[in-house]
């Protein structure tokens, strides 16, 4: 069952919800326009309860849910309601009008059409609204909400229709002319959503009815169980939707935060404490309940497809918006605050540092640069990854090349059992000893190794054990599996479908756990590193204390369903028991010792279930909990007394190849000249550019030879000097054009070698363009950088006859609109939204000067680290767009938190470091170091370790030296 999703605000929902969001500088103070979300019981209450909305100039009135405003006789109806009801009636009539042979394919097509309109159509509209505010822009451009007296009204009839429709639905506290345009756009968007979602749900139910049948030879008991189970799932689905709407109201139900924010404190309970993304996870239980009642595999497969499409909608539409709006980067770390607070530097190392290294505090957390988990982190220069790959290849060929005879079946089952015993018992024993005695760390310290080395070795051992435990279980399941001869026999197909779903659930659980804990928590980092006990519950742990207990092992029971094998069942049972024992006797005591009373007794799911129980069951449950608690305490005391006796006896980072696509765009746009070029003379257009000139060092000496290789001389025959700008600095472009130029003209930035034609641009701008006039393109990025527009030139500058025929403007290219590489570039002025070139700027070069040790100032210790810091700081600031929130002012100042979240900044820095010093780092090193001073020390250290002279004439591209943080120490 699919009603409008609630997830958008429900994830403000789970993440850092701003209680009082920082007011955008373009927003004006909200005025009290109306009441929202809570139905007042009397007029006095209505006056007091108001919700302030952060729109351009107003707040939001009260709205009603989709079903009540459409079907309830208490609410007024309008023509749009009649249209929606008529469409639904046509769907129902089609079920009876169509012949039985056409019902299934027709309604399958209709449902898939509406599902596509939902996930793809609404998803596209929400995405462009989130990224570019395009729906609001279209509303402004069309003028459908403008006052007739302003003179901007373009569609008066359409405006009157919309006004009548909206005021009919909101008769009390809504005025069409006074409502903010964001709110009016949202109301109009809601009507489209109502049509799509209602048709989506109704067409699915009609499709299920068309496919419904009763299996042959089905007994009464089985049929009753099937219907009871289906009704229970459908009822649960209905409760999820109703409870979700109770919590988040219409604002989040209709994705209101894509249009405006609300200034009120939001609390989420009920279904939002039971499961992550409840509207898209457990909120689709009704689909499977209907499939069960219909007894149709066709309905089941369509339901799975629709559910998967909904998760895609969540991943590609809602989650990016949630991250952008509600998960703002934390404030920049301040060096003085860290020192005063006594907090240890996360990125420091406890290995011996060189004499010229910066002062680093004691290690509290391990380095998070060279992680193990994930395909992107695979590095075959690392022994662990290579060894695991060889083991997997060995296991694959051993499984594929041996027959499935009883001997080999027993062999593989025993092999899987041994790996599972080692993974649970052996690893559990090591963790227990590490928790009690620091046994693992002491071993490495005994030989003069560091805590970091002990951590790396432990991660390798645990990772290898986990991979081989899963791989051996999969191999044994394959040996015990037999392909069915008849998929339609009994429950064969259903078992396979459920088994695959359980495997998918375990995989999702593993991803969610890693997303919540990170590399540190995944490998039990708090067993190895001392840090301030601070326990937070986020992600999947908001709903479950130990997801590994049940859903974390769902996949092994899925294998049991698929294979139908008793040995696999026993192997799965053993795996589950060992996992529960490891949690109970290894993890729980350590967590109790570390966090004490801060441990949560009940997770969100348990609290929600307790609250939903009737009073008699609550009392009975309390008695049962008391008995179980006493029994558990007795059992723990017994185990604690017996524990001493029991214990006595038992990523080479792959280089980012996308930069080549940025340098050489592969998509070619072939455009013909605009037909309206007549009357426009290219000589009336001009472009002038200004930027931060590069230092004299790059334009002299040894740099002269390299410049000749490029083919551009320092001084042209015309007498002008080729412009050379610093890497990453903003470039101002001043343009002039006739006063009647097209307002859709635009300026793009290109490499000189990419465009052989001076008349038409034949390559895509790849986002490096800016409009010359604001609010002409349906994209907010098109207006970024517009500084001045259509300013009349003085008569002396404009023409000789004293008439003003020309205008000028200024745009600034910065950030993502620049080419983050070296080369020779030019700006092109294009006519009327096409690729006809009216003017081309002088070519200019962007380059990064090589660091020269001869000119570097040496400090009293003989080190040039201070000189490296001085040369590196302005480059880093340019790479961070000179944004005061993330760009450091000094070499000691920490980078902003956005650097860790968005990898593009680190990639810019490592490219610059490569060109300046001939050393190539992984982007994670920049994020881990966090300051220019540490990065400069790392560069100096790398040079010393590798014995690479600063005076070397080797080109950076000939020296492929890729480092991660731990390789430097």
Coordinates of N, CA and C in Angstrom, one line a residue, residues 245-442:
X245 N 1.6 9.9 9.6 CA 1.0 11.2 9.3 C 0.7 12.0 10.6
X246 N 0.4 11.2 11.6 CA 0.1 11.9 12.9 C 1.4 12.6 13.4
X247 N 2.5 12.0 13.1 CA 3.8 12.6 13.6 C 4.3 13.8 12.8
X248 N 4.3 13.6 11.4 CA 4.9 14.6 10.6 C 3.9 15.5 9.9
X249 N 2.7 15.2 9.9 CA 1.6 16.0 9.3 C 1.8 16.2 7.8
X250 N 1.0 17.1 7.3 CA 1.1 17.3 5.8 C 2.4 17.9 5.3
X251 N 3.0 18.7 6.2 CA 4.3 19.4 5.8 C 5.3 18.4 5.2
X252 N 5.5 17.3 6.0 CA 6.5 16.3 5.5 C 5.9 15.3 4.6
X253 N 4.6 15.1 4.7 CA 3.9 14.1 3.9 C 4.0 14.5 2.4
X254 N 4.0 15.8 2.2 CA 4.0 16.3 0.8 C 5.4 17.0 0.5
X255 N 6.4 16.5 1.2 CA 7.8 17.1 0.9 C 7.8 18.6 1.0
X256 N 7.3 19.1 2.1 CA 7.2 20.6 2.2 C 8.6 21.2 2.4
X257 N 9.6 20.5 3.0 CA 10.9 21.1 3.1 C 11.7 21.2 1.9
X258 N 11.1 20.7 0.7 CA 11.8 21.0 -0.6 C 11.4 22.4 -1.0
X259 N 10.4 23.0 -0.4 CA 9.9 24.3 -0.8 C 10.1 25.4 0.2
X260 N 10.0 25.1 1.5 CA 10.2 26.0 2.6 C 10.5 25.2 3.9
X261 N 11.1 25.9 4.9 CA 11.3 25.3 6.1 C 10.3 25.9 7.2
X262 N 10.1 25.2 8.2 CA 9.2 25.7 9.3 C 10.0 25.9 10.6
X263 N 9.6 27.0 11.2 CA 10.3 27.4 12.5 C 9.5 26.8 13.7
X264 N 9.7 25.5 14.0 CA 9.1 24.9 15.1 C 9.9 23.7 15.5
X265 N 9.8 23.3 16.7 CA 10.5 22.1 17.2 C 9.7 20.9 16.8
X266 N 10.3 20.0 16.2 CA 9.7 18.8 15.7 C 10.1 17.6 16.5
X267 N 9.2 16.8 17.0 CA 9.5 15.6 17.7 C 8.9 14.4 17.0
X268 N 9.6 13.3 17.0 CA 9.2 12.1 16.2 C 9.2 10.9 17.1
X269 N 8.1 10.2 17.2 CA 7.9 9.0 18.0 C 7.1 8.0 17.2
X270 N 6.6 7.1 17.9 CA 5.7 6.1 17.2 C 6.5 5.3 16.2
X271 N 6.0 5.2 15.0 CA 6.6 4.4 14.0 C 8.0 4.8 13.6
X272 N 8.3 6.1 13.9 CA 9.7 6.5 13.6 C 10.7 6.0 14.6
X273 N 10.3 5.4 15.6 CA 11.2 4.8 16.6 C 11.3 3.3 16.3
X274 N 10.5 2.8 15.4 CA 10.5 1.3 15.1 C 11.4 0.9 14.0
X275 N 11.6 1.7 13.0 CA 12.4 1.3 11.8 C 12.9 2.5 11.1
X276 N 14.1 2.4 10.5 CA 14.6 3.5 9.7 C 13.7 3.6 8.4
X277 N 13.5 4.8 8.0 CA 12.7 5.1 6.8 C 11.4 4.3 6.8
X278 N 10.5 4.5 7.8 CA 9.4 3.6 8.0 C 8.4 3.6 6.8
X279 N 8.3 4.8 6.2 CA 7.4 4.9 5.0 C 7.9 4.1 3.8
X280 N 9.2 3.8 3.8 CA 9.7 3.1 2.6 C 10.2 1.7 3.0
X281 N 10.2 1.4 4.2 CA 10.6 0.0 4.6 C 9.4 -0.8 5.1
X282 N 9.1 -0.7 6.4 CA 7.9 -1.4 6.9 C 6.6 -0.8 6.4
X283 N 6.6 0.4 5.8 CA 5.4 1.0 5.2 C 5.0 0.3 4.0
X284 N 5.7 -0.6 3.5 CA 5.3 -1.4 2.3 C 4.9 -2.8 2.6
X285 N 4.7 -3.1 3.9 CA 4.3 -4.4 4.3 C 2.9 -4.8 3.7
X286 N 2.1 -3.8 3.4 CA 0.8 -4.0 2.8 C 0.9 -4.6 1.4
X287 N 1.9 -4.2 0.7 CA 2.1 -4.8 -0.6 C 2.3 -6.3 -0.5
X288 N 3.0 -6.8 0.4 CA 3.3 -8.2 0.6 C 2.0 -8.9 1.2
X289 N 1.3 -8.2 2.0 CA 0.0 -8.7 2.5 C -1.0 -8.9 1.4
X290 N -1.1 -7.9 0.5 CA -2.0 -8.1 -0.7 C -1.5 -9.2 -1.6
X291 N -0.2 -9.3 -1.8 CA 0.3 -10.4 -2.6 C -0.1 -11.8 -2.0
X292 N 0.0 -11.8 -0.7 CA -0.4 -13.1 0.0 C -1.8 -13.4 -0.1
X293 N -2.7 -12.4 0.0 CA -4.1 -12.6 -0.2 C -4.5 -13.0 -1.6
X294 N -3.8 -12.4 -2.6 CA -4.0 -12.7 -4.0 C -3.5 -14.0 -4.4
X295 N -2.5 -14.6 -3.6 CA -1.9 -15.8 -3.9 C -1.3 -15.8 -5.3
X296 N -0.6 -14.8 -5.7 CA -0.1 -14.6 -7.0 C 1.4 -14.2 -6.9
X297 N 2.2 -15.0 -7.6 CA 3.6 -14.6 -7.7 C 3.8 -13.4 -8.6
X298 N 2.9 -13.2 -9.5 CA 3.0 -12.0 -10.4 C 2.9 -10.7 -9.5
X299 N 1.9 -10.7 -8.6 CA 1.7 -9.6 -7.7 C 2.9 -9.4 -6.8
X300 N 3.5 -10.5 -6.4 CA 4.6 -10.5 -5.5 C 5.8 -9.8 -6.2
X301 N 6.1 -10.3 -7.4 CA 7.2 -9.7 -8.1 C 7.0 -8.3 -8.5
X302 N 5.8 -7.9 -8.8 CA 5.5 -6.5 -9.1 C 5.7 -5.7 -7.8
X303 N 5.3 -6.2 -6.7 CA 5.5 -5.5 -5.4 C 6.9 -5.3 -5.1
X304 N 7.7 -6.4 -5.3 CA 9.2 -6.2 -5.0 C 9.8 -5.2 -5.9
X305 N 9.4 -5.1 -7.2 CA 9.9 -4.1 -8.1 C 9.5 -2.7 -7.7
X306 N 8.2 -2.6 -7.3 CA 7.8 -1.2 -6.8 C 8.5 -0.8 -5.5
X307 N 8.7 -1.8 -4.6 CA 9.4 -1.5 -3.4 C 10.9 -1.1 -3.7
X308 N 11.5 -1.8 -4.6 CA 12.9 -1.4 -5.0 C 12.9 0.0 -5.6
X309 N 11.9 0.3 -6.4 CA 11.9 1.7 -7.0 C 11.7 2.7 -6.0
X310 N 11.0 2.4 -4.9 CA 10.8 3.4 -3.8 C 12.1 3.6 -3.1
X311 N 12.9 2.6 -2.9 CA 14.2 2.7 -2.2 C 15.1 3.6 -3.1
X312 N 15.0 3.4 -4.4 CA 15.8 4.2 -5.3 C 15.4 5.7 -5.2
X313 N 14.1 5.9 -5.1 CA 13.6 7.3 -4.9 C 14.2 7.9 -3.6
X314 N 14.3 7.1 -2.6 CA 14.8 7.5 -1.3 C 16.3 7.9 -1.4
X315 N 17.1 7.0 -2.1 CA 18.5 7.2 -2.2 C 18.9 8.4 -3.1
X316 N 18.2 8.5 -4.2 CA 18.6 9.5 -5.2 C 17.9 10.9 -5.1
X317 N 16.8 10.9 -4.3 CA 16.0 12.2 -4.2 C 16.0 12.7 -2.8
X318 N 15.5 11.9 -1.9 CA 15.3 12.4 -0.5 C 16.6 12.5 0.3
X319 N 17.4 11.4 0.3 CA 18.6 11.4 1.1 C 19.6 12.6 0.7
X320 N 19.8 12.9 -0.6 CA 20.7 14.0 -0.8 C 20.1 15.3 -0.3
X321 N 18.8 15.5 -0.4 CA 18.1 16.7 0.1 C 18.3 16.8 1.6
X322 N 18.1 15.6 2.3 CA 18.2 15.6 3.8 C 19.6 16.0 4.2
X323 N 20.6 15.4 3.5 CA 22.0 15.8 3.9 C 22.3 17.2 3.7
X324 N 21.7 17.8 2.6 CA 22.0 19.2 2.3 C 21.3 20.2 3.3
X325 N 20.1 19.8 3.7 CA 19.3 20.7 4.5 C 19.5 20.6 6.0
X326 N 19.5 19.3 6.4 CA 19.5 19.0 7.9 C 20.9 18.6 8.4
X327 N 21.8 18.1 7.6 CA 23.1 17.6 8.1 C 24.2 18.6 7.6
X328 N 24.0 19.8 8.1 CA 25.1 20.8 7.8 C 26.4 20.4 8.5
X329 N 27.5 20.7 7.8 CA 28.8 20.3 8.4 C 28.9 21.0 9.8
X330 N 29.6 20.3 10.7 CA 29.8 20.9 12.0 C 30.8 22.1 11.9
X331 N 30.8 22.9 12.9 CA 31.7 24.1 12.9 C 33.1 23.7 12.8
X332 N 33.9 24.6 12.3 CA 35.4 24.3 12.2 C 36.0 24.1 13.6
X333 N 36.9 23.1 13.6 CA 37.6 22.8 14.9 C 38.6 23.9 15.1
X334 N 38.7 24.4 16.3 CA 39.6 25.5 16.7 C 40.8 24.9 17.5
X335 N 42.0 25.3 17.1 CA 43.1 24.8 17.8 C 43.1 25.2 19.3
X336 N 42.7 26.4 19.6 CA 42.8 26.8 21.0 C 41.7 26.1 21.8
X337 N 40.5 25.8 21.2 CA 39.5 25.1 22.0 C 39.9 23.7 22.2
X338 N 40.6 23.1 21.3 CA 41.0 21.7 21.5 C 42.1 21.6 22.6
X339 N 43.0 22.6 22.6 CA 44.0 22.5 23.6 C 43.4 22.8 25.0
X340 N 42.5 23.8 25.1 CA 41.9 24.1 26.4 C 41.1 23.0 26.9
X341 N 40.4 22.3 26.0 CA 39.5 21.2 26.4 C 40.2 19.9 26.7
X342 N 41.5 19.9 26.3 CA 42.2 18.6 26.6 C 41.9 17.5 25.6
X343 N 41.3 17.8 24.5 CA 40.9 16.8 23.6 C 42.1 16.4 22.7
X344 N 42.4 15.2 22.5 CA 43.5 14.7 21.8 C 43.2 14.9 20.3
X345 N 44.2 15.1 19.5 CA 44.1 15.2 18.1 C 43.8 13.9 17.5
X346 N 42.7 13.8 16.8 CA 42.3 12.5 16.2 C 43.3 12.1 15.1
X347 N 43.9 13.0 14.4 CA 44.7 12.6 13.3 C 46.2 12.5 13.6
X348 N 46.5 12.6 14.8 CA 47.9 12.4 15.2 C 48.3 11.0 15.2
X349 N 49.6 10.8 15.3 CA 50.2 9.4 15.3 C 51.1 9.3 16.5
X350 N 51.1 8.0 17.0 CA 51.9 7.8 18.2 C 53.3 7.1 17.8
X351 N 53.6 7.1 16.5 CA 54.9 6.7 16.1 C 55.9 7.8 16.2
X352 N 57.2 7.5 16.3 CA 58.2 8.5 16.4 C 58.1 9.5 15.3
X353 N 58.1 10.8 15.6 CA 58.1 11.8 14.6 C 59.5 12.4 14.3
X354 N 59.6 13.0 13.2 CA 60.9 13.6 12.9 C 61.1 14.9 13.6
X355 N 62.3 15.3 13.6 CA 62.6 16.5 14.4 C 61.8 17.7 14.0
X356 N 61.5 17.8 12.7 CA 60.8 19.0 12.2 C 59.3 18.8 12.1
X357 N 58.8 17.8 12.6 CA 57.4 17.5 12.6 C 56.6 18.4 13.5
X358 N 55.4 18.7 13.2 CA 54.6 19.6 14.1 C 54.3 18.9 15.4
X359 N 53.9 19.7 16.4 CA 53.6 19.1 17.7 C 52.2 18.5 17.7
X360 N 52.2 17.2 17.9 CA 51.0 16.4 17.8 C 50.7 15.8 19.2
X361 N 49.4 15.7 19.5 CA 49.0 15.2 20.8 C 49.0 13.7 20.8
X362 N 48.7 13.1 21.9 CA 48.7 11.6 22.0 C 47.5 11.1 21.2
X363 N 47.7 9.9 20.7 CA 46.7 9.2 19.8 C 45.5 8.8 20.6
X364 N 44.3 9.3 20.2 CA 43.0 8.9 20.7 C 42.3 7.9 19.8
X365 N 42.4 8.2 18.5 CA 41.8 7.4 17.5 C 42.8 7.0 16.4
X366 N 42.6 5.9 15.8 CA 43.5 5.5 14.7 C 43.3 6.3 13.4
X367 N 44.2 6.3 12.6 CA 44.1 6.9 11.3 C 42.9 6.3 10.5
X368 N 42.1 7.2 9.9 CA 41.0 6.7 9.1 C 41.2 6.9 7.6
X369 N 42.5 6.9 7.1 CA 42.8 7.2 5.7 C 42.7 5.9 4.9
X370 N 43.5 4.9 5.3 CA 43.6 3.7 4.5 C 42.7 2.6 5.1
X371 N 41.4 2.7 4.8 CA 40.4 1.8 5.4 C 40.4 0.5 4.7
X372 N 39.8 -0.5 5.3 CA 39.7 -1.8 4.8 C 38.4 -2.2 4.1
X373 N 37.3 -1.7 4.7 CA 36.0 -2.1 4.2 C 35.6 -1.3 3.0
X374 N 35.0 -2.0 2.0 CA 34.5 -1.4 0.8 C 35.4 -1.7 -0.4
X375 N 34.7 -1.8 -1.6 CA 35.4 -2.0 -2.8 C 36.4 -0.9 -3.1
X376 N 36.0 0.3 -2.9 CA 36.9 1.4 -3.2 C 38.2 1.4 -2.4
X377 N 38.2 0.7 -1.2 CA 39.3 0.7 -0.4 C 40.3 -0.5 -0.6
X378 N 39.9 -1.3 -1.6 CA 40.8 -2.4 -1.9 C 42.1 -1.9 -2.4
X379 N 43.2 -2.4 -1.9 CA 44.5 -2.0 -2.3 C 45.4 -3.2 -2.3
X380 N 45.8 -3.7 -3.5 CA 46.6 -4.9 -3.6 C 48.0 -4.7 -3.3
X381 N 48.4 -3.5 -2.9 CA 49.8 -3.3 -2.3 C 49.8 -3.6 -0.8
X382 N 48.6 -3.9 -0.3 CA 48.4 -4.2 1.1 C 48.3 -5.7 1.2
X383 N 49.1 -6.3 2.1 CA 49.2 -7.7 2.3 C 47.8 -8.3 2.6
X384 N 47.1 -7.7 3.4 CA 45.7 -8.2 3.8 C 44.8 -8.4 2.6
X385 N 44.7 -7.4 1.8 CA 43.8 -7.5 0.6 C 44.3 -8.5 -0.4
X386 N 45.6 -8.6 -0.6 CA 46.1 -9.6 -1.6 C 45.9 -11.0 -1.0
X387 N 46.2 -11.2 0.3 CA 46.0 -12.5 0.9 C 44.6 -13.0 0.8
X388 N 43.7 -12.0 1.1 CA 42.2 -12.4 1.1 C 41.8 -12.7 -0.3
X389 N 42.3 -12.0 -1.3 CA 41.9 -12.3 -2.7 C 42.4 -13.7 -3.1
X390 N 43.6 -14.0 -2.7 CA 44.1 -15.4 -3.0 C 43.3 -16.5 -2.3
X391 N 42.9 -16.2 -1.1 CA 42.1 -17.2 -0.4 C 40.7 -17.4 -1.1
X392 N 40.1 -16.2 -1.5 CA 38.8 -16.3 -2.2 C 39.0 -17.0 -3.5
X393 N 40.0 -16.8 -4.3 CA 40.3 -17.5 -5.5 C 40.4 -19.0 -5.3
X394 N 41.2 -19.3 -4.3 CA 41.3 -20.7 -3.9 C 40.0 -21.4 -3.5
X395 N 39.2 -20.7 -2.7 CA 37.9 -21.2 -2.3 C 37.0 -21.3 -3.5
X396 N 37.0 -20.4 -4.4 CA 36.1 -20.4 -5.6 C 36.4 -21.6 -6.5
X397 N 37.7 -21.8 -6.8 CA 38.1 -22.9 -7.7 C 37.9 -24.3 -7.0
X398 N 38.1 -24.3 -5.7 CA 37.9 -25.6 -4.9 C 36.4 -25.9 -5.0
X399 N 35.6 -24.9 -4.9 CA 34.1 -25.2 -4.9 C 33.6 -25.5 -6.3
X400 N 34.2 -24.8 -7.3 CA 33.7 -25.0 -8.7 C 34.2 -26.3 -9.3
X401 N 35.4 -26.7 -8.9 CA 36.0 -27.8 -9.6 C 35.8 -29.2 -8.9
X402 N 35.2 -29.2 -7.8 CA 35.0 -30.5 -7.1 C 33.5 -30.9 -7.2
X403 N 33.3 -32.2 -7.3 CA 31.9 -32.6 -7.4 C 31.1 -32.5 -6.1
X404 N 29.8 -32.5 -6.2 CA 29.0 -32.4 -5.0 C 28.6 -33.8 -4.5
X405 N 29.6 -34.5 -4.2 CA 29.5 -35.8 -3.6 C 29.4 -35.7 -2.1
X406 N 28.9 -36.8 -1.5 CA 28.8 -36.7 0.0 C 30.1 -36.3 0.7
X407 N 31.2 -36.9 0.2 CA 32.5 -36.6 0.8 C 32.8 -35.1 0.8
X408 N 32.6 -34.5 -0.4 CA 32.9 -33.0 -0.5 C 31.9 -32.2 0.2
X409 N 30.7 -32.6 0.3 CA 29.6 -31.9 1.0 C 30.0 -31.9 2.5
X410 N 30.4 -33.0 3.0 CA 30.8 -33.0 4.4 C 32.0 -32.2 4.7
X411 N 33.0 -32.2 3.7 CA 34.2 -31.4 3.8 C 33.9 -29.9 3.9
X412 N 33.0 -29.5 3.0 CA 32.7 -28.0 3.0 C 31.9 -27.6 4.2
X413 N 31.0 -28.4 4.7 CA 30.3 -28.1 5.9 C 31.2 -28.0 7.1
X414 N 32.1 -29.0 7.2 CA 33.0 -28.9 8.3 C 34.0 -27.7 8.2
X415 N 34.4 -27.4 7.0 CA 35.2 -26.2 6.8 C 34.5 -25.0 7.2
X416 N 33.2 -24.8 6.8 CA 32.5 -23.7 7.2 C 32.3 -23.6 8.7
X417 N 32.1 -24.8 9.3 CA 31.9 -24.8 10.8 C 33.2 -24.4 11.5
X418 N 34.3 -24.8 11.0 CA 35.6 -24.4 11.6 C 35.8 -22.9 11.5
X419 N 35.6 -22.4 10.3 CA 35.8 -21.0 10.1 C 34.8 -20.2 11.0
X420 N 33.6 -20.6 11.2 CA 32.6 -19.9 12.0 C 33.1 -20.0 13.5
X421 N 33.6 -21.2 13.9 CA 34.1 -21.3 15.3 C 35.2 -20.3 15.6
X422 N 36.2 -20.3 14.6 CA 37.3 -19.3 14.8 C 36.8 -17.9 14.8
X423 N 35.9 -17.5 13.9 CA 35.4 -16.2 13.8 C 34.6 -15.7 15.1
X424 N 33.9 -16.6 15.7 CA 33.2 -16.3 16.9 C 33.9 -16.6 18.2
X425 N 34.5 -17.8 18.3 CA 35.2 -18.2 19.5 C 36.6 -17.6 19.6
X426 N 37.3 -17.8 18.5 CA 38.7 -17.4 18.5 C 38.8 -15.8 18.6
X427 N 38.1 -15.2 17.7 CA 38.1 -13.7 17.7 C 37.5 -13.2 19.0
X428 N 36.5 -13.8 19.5 CA 35.9 -13.4 20.8 C 36.9 -13.5 21.9
X429 N 37.7 -14.6 21.9 CA 38.7 -14.8 23.0 C 39.7 -13.6 22.9
X430 N 40.2 -13.3 21.7 CA 41.1 -12.2 21.6 C 40.6 -10.9 22.1
X431 N 39.3 -10.6 21.7 CA 38.7 -9.4 22.2 C 38.5 -9.4 23.7
X432 N 38.2 -10.5 24.3 CA 38.0 -10.6 25.7 C 39.3 -10.3 26.4
X433 N 40.4 -10.9 26.0 CA 41.7 -10.7 26.6 C 42.2 -9.2 26.4
X434 N 41.8 -8.7 25.2 CA 42.2 -7.3 25.0 C 41.4 -6.4 25.9
X435 N 40.2 -6.7 26.2 CA 39.4 -5.9 27.0 C 39.9 -6.0 28.5
X436 N 40.2 -7.2 28.9 CA 40.6 -7.3 30.3 C 42.1 -6.9 30.6
X437 N 43.0 -7.3 29.6 CA 44.4 -7.2 29.9 C 45.2 -6.4 28.8
X438 N 44.5 -5.9 27.8 CA 45.2 -5.3 26.7 C 46.2 -6.3 26.1
X439 N 45.8 -7.5 26.0 CA 46.7 -8.6 25.6 C 47.2 -8.4 24.2
X440 N 46.4 -8.1 23.3 CA 46.9 -7.9 21.9 C 47.8 -6.7 21.8
X441 N 47.5 -5.6 22.4 CA 48.3 -4.4 22.2 C 49.7 -4.6 23.0
X442 N 49.7 -5.3 24.1 CA 50.9 -5.5 24.9 C 51.9 -6.4 24.1

